[in-house]
Amino acid sequence: MRIVCGVKTYSTPAAMQRAAKLWKQEGRRIGFVPTMGYLHDGHMSLVRDARKRVGPNGIVVVSIYVNPTQFAPTEDLSRYPRDLKRDRALCRAEGVDALFLPSDAVMYPGRDAGAYSTYVVEERLTRRMEGASRPAHFRGVTTVVAKLFNCVLPDVSVFGAKDWQQAAVIRRMTTDLNFPIQIVVAPTGRAEDGLALSSRNAYLNPEEREQATVLIRSIEAARTAVRRGPVGVADLTKAIRRLIATAPAAKLDYVEFFHGESLEPVDEVRKGTHMALAVFLGKTRLIDNGRL
Ligand code: AMP
């Protein structure tokens, strides 16, 4: 264990587990926020939520790990933004107790040589939306989160509503695999103009950044539409497509309307229906969602 910048740092599963077991022996609750780093206030709001839940005597652990198994070969793994120094300072300022910073070599030993061969797969909630657009993505997410849970041994783990489908999948996995962990989903942190905070926003040029508000404007337009009564999925999808076409840098990947809990698609969109969309701004793919 190293103490850098006042935050204890662990870099192997064994060292992390040893620390977690000691904290448990001391009767301290462990709150956990898994991230891929390049932290922003959305992440920090999850940290604050975790702190509230474990109390001043509890331990808040943040993991920073850009998990290779959730990226397709064509995606942005190698250029995913990283700034560990800044992340550490943010964590220290927020009173994070411990950072878990594992390497690929300790998370997936022998993966390049084909030795690593165990994955966790959720088979129902992952079929649509992000699972359809990014076929290998959720297998990587469930695998890494299960592994991180086994390293950090948290009592409670906080996820962002920004990744709504991911949170539902993690909740399902936690129940199905009997992890004794409370899963909390915390609200989406947004910029002043409504754009959901995301590490990937750093990729946007000024023009794309301006047009990126088309995601939240789409959700708001759908909210306005259903206020007057139920709307057919096809009609609302057409209206959203038209709105997105007004932003020249934007290209719709998908928009879906579904039950917020079950993620089952609806036939008719009404107040309370959940909406999620993925939009490319240039080469950058952004997602957002909201309850209508
Ligand atoms: P990431 O680093 O993007 O993998 O995200 C790590 C965690 O932070 C996930 O639970 C995300 O859902 C959550 N998160 C990302 N962006 C936001 C945001 N704008 N507001 C709240 N949580 C977020």
Coordinates of C-alpha atoms and ligand atoms in Angstrom, one line a residue:
M1 CA 0.0 0.0 0.0
R2 CA 1.2 3.5 -0.9
I3 CA 0.0 6.8 0.4
V4 CA 0.2 9.3 -2.4
C5 CA -1.3 12.7 -1.9
G6 CA -3.0 11.5 1.3
V7 CA -5.1 8.8 -0.3
K8 CA -4.2 5.2 0.3
T9 CA -3.5 3.5 -3.0
Y10 CA -3.8 -0.2 -3.7
S11 CA -2.8 -1.8 -7.0
T12 CA -3.3 -5.5 -6.7
P13 CA -6.4 -7.5 -5.8
A14 CA -4.6 -9.2 -2.9
A15 CA -3.5 -6.0 -1.3
M16 CA -7.0 -4.5 -1.8
Q17 CA -8.7 -7.6 -0.3
R18 CA -6.3 -7.6 2.7
A19 CA -7.2 -3.9 3.5
A20 CA -10.9 -4.5 3.0
K21 CA -10.9 -7.5 5.4
L22 CA -9.1 -5.4 8.0
W23 CA -11.7 -2.6 7.6
K24 CA -14.5 -5.1 8.0
Q25 CA -12.8 -6.5 11.2
E26 CA -12.8 -3.0 12.6
G27 CA -16.6 -2.8 11.9
R28 CA -16.3 -0.1 9.2
R29 CA -18.7 -0.1 6.3
I30 CA -17.2 0.0 2.8
G31 CA -18.7 2.2 0.1
F32 CA -17.4 1.7 -3.4
V33 CA -17.5 3.8 -6.6
P34 CA -16.0 2.1 -9.7
T35 CA -14.8 4.4 -12.4
M36 CA -12.6 4.6 -15.5
G37 CA -11.1 7.8 -14.2
Y38 CA -10.8 11.3 -15.8
L39 CA -13.1 12.2 -13.0
H40 CA -15.7 14.9 -13.1
D41 CA -18.4 16.2 -10.8
G42 CA -20.8 13.4 -11.8
H43 CA -18.3 10.9 -10.4
M44 CA -17.7 13.0 -7.3
S45 CA -21.5 13.1 -6.6
L46 CA -21.4 9.3 -6.5
V47 CA -18.5 9.6 -4.0
R48 CA -20.5 12.0 -1.8
D49 CA -23.5 9.6 -1.9
A50 CA -21.2 6.7 -0.9
R51 CA -19.8 8.8 2.0
K52 CA -23.4 9.6 3.2
R53 CA -24.2 5.9 3.2
V54 CA -21.1 4.6 5.1
G55 CA -20.9 7.5 7.5
P56 CA -17.8 9.4 8.7
N57 CA -16.2 6.2 10.2
G58 CA -16.8 4.2 7.0
I59 CA -14.4 3.7 4.1
V60 CA -15.0 5.2 0.6
V61 CA -13.1 3.4 -2.1
V62 CA -12.8 4.6 -5.7
S63 CA -11.4 2.4 -8.4
I64 CA -9.9 3.8 -11.5
Y65 CA -9.5 1.2 -14.2
V66 CA -10.0 1.6 -18.0
N67 CA -11.3 -1.9 -18.5
P68 CA -10.1 -3.3 -21.9
T69 CA -12.7 -6.1 -22.0
Q70 CA -15.6 -3.6 -22.3
F71 CA -14.1 -1.9 -25.4
A72 CA -14.5 -3.4 -29.0
P73 CA -11.2 -3.3 -31.0
T74 CA -12.6 -0.4 -33.1
E75 CA -13.4 1.7 -30.0
D76 CA -11.5 4.3 -28.0
L77 CA -9.6 2.2 -25.5
S78 CA -6.1 3.5 -26.4
R79 CA -7.2 7.2 -26.5
Y80 CA -9.5 7.1 -23.5
P81 CA -8.6 10.3 -21.5
R82 CA -6.5 9.8 -18.4
D83 CA -5.2 12.2 -15.7
L84 CA -4.3 10.3 -12.6
K85 CA -2.7 13.2 -10.9
R86 CA -5.8 15.3 -11.2
D87 CA -8.1 12.3 -10.3
R88 CA -6.0 11.8 -7.1
A89 CA -6.3 15.5 -6.1
L90 CA -10.1 15.4 -6.7
C91 CA -10.4 12.2 -4.6
R92 CA -8.3 13.7 -1.8
A93 CA -10.4 16.9 -1.8
E94 CA -13.6 14.8 -1.5
G95 CA -12.3 12.8 1.4
V96 CA -11.9 9.4 -0.5
D97 CA -10.1 7.0 1.8
A98 CA -8.7 4.6 -0.7
L99 CA -8.0 4.3 -4.4
F100 CA -7.8 0.9 -6.2
L101 CA -5.7 1.3 -9.3
P102 CA -5.1 -2.2 -10.8
S103 CA -3.2 -2.8 -14.0
D104 CA -4.4 -5.1 -16.9
A105 CA -1.7 -7.6 -15.8
V106 CA -3.3 -8.1 -12.4
M107 CA -6.9 -7.9 -13.5
Y108 CA -6.6 -10.3 -16.5
P109 CA -3.4 -12.3 -15.9
G110 CA -2.4 -14.1 -19.1
R111 CA -5.2 -12.6 -21.2
D112 CA -2.9 -11.8 -24.2
A113 CA -1.7 -15.4 -24.2
G114 CA -5.2 -16.7 -23.9
A115 CA -4.9 -18.0 -20.3
Y116 CA -7.6 -15.8 -18.8
S117 CA -10.9 -17.4 -19.7
T118 CA -13.7 -16.6 -17.2
Y119 CA -16.4 -14.0 -17.9
V120 CA -19.7 -12.9 -16.3
V121 CA -22.6 -12.6 -18.8
E122 CA -26.1 -11.1 -18.1
E123 CA -28.4 -12.5 -20.8
R124 CA -31.6 -10.5 -20.8
L125 CA -31.2 -6.8 -20.0
T126 CA -28.2 -6.5 -22.2
R127 CA -30.0 -7.4 -25.5
R128 CA -31.0 -3.9 -26.6
M129 CA -29.6 -0.4 -26.6
E130 CA -25.9 -0.4 -25.5
G131 CA -25.8 -4.2 -25.7
A132 CA -27.1 -4.1 -29.3
S133 CA -24.8 -1.2 -30.4
R134 CA -21.7 -2.5 -28.6
P135 CA -22.0 -6.3 -28.6
A136 CA -19.0 -7.2 -26.3
H137 CA -19.5 -4.2 -24.0
F138 CA -21.6 -5.6 -21.1
R139 CA -19.8 -8.9 -20.9
G140 CA -16.7 -6.7 -20.1
V141 CA -18.7 -4.5 -17.6
T142 CA -20.3 -7.3 -15.6
T143 CA -17.0 -9.2 -15.6
V144 CA -14.9 -6.3 -14.3
V145 CA -17.5 -5.1 -11.8
A146 CA -17.8 -8.7 -10.4
K147 CA -14.0 -8.8 -10.1
L148 CA -13.9 -5.3 -8.5
F149 CA -16.6 -6.4 -6.0
N150 CA -14.4 -9.4 -5.1
C151 CA -11.4 -7.1 -4.5
V152 CA -13.0 -4.2 -2.6
L153 CA -15.7 -6.3 -0.7
P154 CA -18.0 -3.3 -0.4
D155 CA -21.3 -3.1 1.6
V156 CA -22.7 -0.6 -0.8
S157 CA -21.7 0.4 -4.4
V158 CA -22.9 3.6 -6.1
F159 CA -23.5 3.8 -9.9
G160 CA -24.7 6.7 -12.1
A161 CA -28.2 7.0 -13.6
K162 CA -26.3 8.4 -16.6
D163 CA -25.6 4.8 -17.6
W164 CA -29.2 3.6 -16.8
Q165 CA -29.0 0.2 -18.6
Q166 CA -25.6 -0.5 -17.0
A167 CA -27.0 0.2 -13.5
A168 CA -29.9 -2.2 -14.2
V169 CA -27.5 -4.9 -15.5
I170 CA -25.3 -4.5 -12.4
R171 CA -28.3 -4.7 -10.1
R172 CA -29.5 -7.9 -11.8
M173 CA -26.0 -9.4 -11.6
T174 CA -25.7 -8.6 -7.9
T175 CA -29.0 -10.3 -7.2
D176 CA -28.4 -13.2 -9.5
L177 CA -24.9 -14.0 -8.2
N178 CA -25.7 -13.3 -4.5
F179 CA -23.3 -10.5 -3.9
P180 CA -24.1 -9.2 -0.5
I181 CA -23.9 -5.6 -1.8
Q182 CA -26.4 -2.8 -1.8
I183 CA -26.6 -1.2 -5.3
V184 CA -27.4 2.5 -5.3
V185 CA -28.2 4.5 -8.5
A186 CA -27.4 8.2 -8.1
P187 CA -28.7 11.1 -10.4
T188 CA -26.9 12.3 -13.5
G189 CA -24.6 15.3 -13.0
R190 CA -25.0 17.8 -15.8
A191 CA -23.3 20.9 -17.2
E192 CA -25.2 24.2 -17.0
D193 CA -26.6 23.7 -20.4
G194 CA -27.9 20.2 -19.5
L195 CA -25.2 18.1 -21.2
A196 CA -24.6 15.0 -19.1
L197 CA -21.1 15.1 -17.7
S198 CA -18.9 12.5 -19.3
S199 CA -15.2 11.8 -19.5
R200 CA -15.8 11.5 -23.3
N201 CA -17.0 15.1 -23.5
A202 CA -13.2 15.9 -23.6
Y203 CA -13.1 14.6 -27.2
L204 CA -15.6 17.2 -28.4
N205 CA -14.5 20.2 -30.4
P206 CA -16.2 23.5 -29.6
E207 CA -18.8 23.0 -32.4
E208 CA -19.6 19.5 -31.4
R209 CA -19.8 20.5 -27.7
E210 CA -22.4 23.1 -28.5
Q211 CA -24.4 20.7 -30.6
A212 CA -24.2 18.0 -27.9
T213 CA -27.1 19.6 -26.0
V214 CA -29.2 17.9 -28.7
L215 CA -29.3 14.8 -26.4
I216 CA -30.9 16.6 -23.4
R217 CA -33.1 18.7 -25.8
S218 CA -34.4 15.4 -27.3
I219 CA -35.3 14.1 -23.8
E220 CA -37.0 17.4 -23.0
A221 CA -38.9 17.5 -26.3
A222 CA -40.2 14.0 -25.6
R223 CA -41.2 15.1 -22.1
T224 CA -43.2 18.0 -23.6
A225 CA -44.8 15.7 -26.2
V226 CA -46.1 13.1 -23.6
R227 CA -47.5 15.9 -21.4
R228 CA -50.4 16.2 -23.8
G229 CA -51.1 12.4 -23.7
P230 CA -49.6 9.1 -24.9
V231 CA -47.7 9.1 -28.2
G232 CA -46.8 6.2 -30.5
V233 CA -43.2 5.1 -30.5
A234 CA -42.8 5.5 -34.3
D235 CA -44.2 9.1 -34.2
L236 CA -42.0 10.2 -31.3
T237 CA -38.9 8.5 -32.8
K238 CA -39.6 10.4 -36.1
A239 CA -39.8 13.7 -34.1
I240 CA -36.6 13.0 -32.3
R241 CA -34.8 12.1 -35.5
R242 CA -36.0 15.4 -37.0
L243 CA -34.7 17.3 -33.9
I244 CA -31.3 15.5 -34.1
A245 CA -31.0 16.3 -37.8
T246 CA -31.0 20.0 -36.9
A247 CA -27.5 19.5 -35.4
P248 CA -25.2 18.9 -38.4
A249 CA -22.5 17.2 -36.3
A250 CA -24.9 14.8 -34.7
K251 CA -25.9 11.3 -35.9
L252 CA -28.5 9.2 -34.0
D253 CA -27.3 5.7 -33.1
Y254 CA -30.5 4.7 -31.3
V255 CA -33.4 6.1 -29.3
E256 CA -35.5 3.7 -27.2
F257 CA -38.6 4.0 -25.0
F258 CA -39.0 1.4 -22.2
H259 CA -40.1 0.6 -18.7
G260 CA -37.5 2.1 -16.4
E261 CA -37.2 -0.9 -14.1
S262 CA -37.7 -3.9 -16.5
L263 CA -36.1 -2.2 -19.5
E264 CA -38.9 -3.8 -21.6
P265 CA -39.8 -1.6 -24.6
V266 CA -43.2 0.0 -24.6
D267 CA -45.7 0.3 -27.4
E268 CA -46.9 3.7 -26.4
V269 CA -44.9 6.4 -24.8
R270 CA -46.4 8.2 -21.8
K271 CA -45.5 10.1 -18.7
G272 CA -43.2 7.9 -16.6
T273 CA -41.9 6.0 -19.6
H274 CA -38.1 5.9 -19.7
M275 CA -36.1 7.2 -22.8
A276 CA -32.5 6.5 -23.7
L277 CA -30.5 7.6 -26.7
A278 CA -27.0 7.3 -28.1
V279 CA -25.8 10.0 -30.5
F280 CA -22.5 10.4 -32.4
L281 CA -21.1 14.0 -32.3
G282 CA -18.5 13.6 -35.0
K283 CA -16.6 10.5 -33.9
T284 CA -17.6 10.8 -30.2
R285 CA -20.5 8.6 -29.1
L286 CA -22.5 10.1 -26.2
I287 CA -25.5 8.6 -24.3
D288 CA -28.1 10.0 -22.1
N289 CA -31.5 9.0 -20.7
G290 CA -34.3 10.2 -18.5
R291 CA -37.8 9.5 -17.2
L292 CA -40.4 11.3 -19.2
Ligands
AMP1 P1 -17.2 5.9 -16.1 O1 -15.9 6.4 -15.5 O2 -17.7 6.7 -17.2 O3 -17.1 4.4 -16.3 O4 -18.3 6.0 -14.9 C1 -18.1 5.5 -13.6 C2 -19.4 5.7 -12.9 O5 -19.8 7.1 -12.8 C3 -20.6 5.0 -13.5 O6 -21.4 4.4 -12.5 C4 -21.3 6.0 -14.3 O7 -22.7 5.8 -14.5 C5 -21.1 7.2 -13.3 N1 -21.2 8.5 -14.1 C6 -20.7 8.8 -15.3 N2 -21.1 10.1 -15.6 C7 -21.9 10.5 -14.7 C8 -22.7 11.7 -14.5 N3 -22.7 12.7 -15.4 N4 -23.5 11.7 -13.4 C9 -23.5 10.7 -12.5 N5 -22.8 9.6 -12.6 C10 -22.0 9.5 -13.7

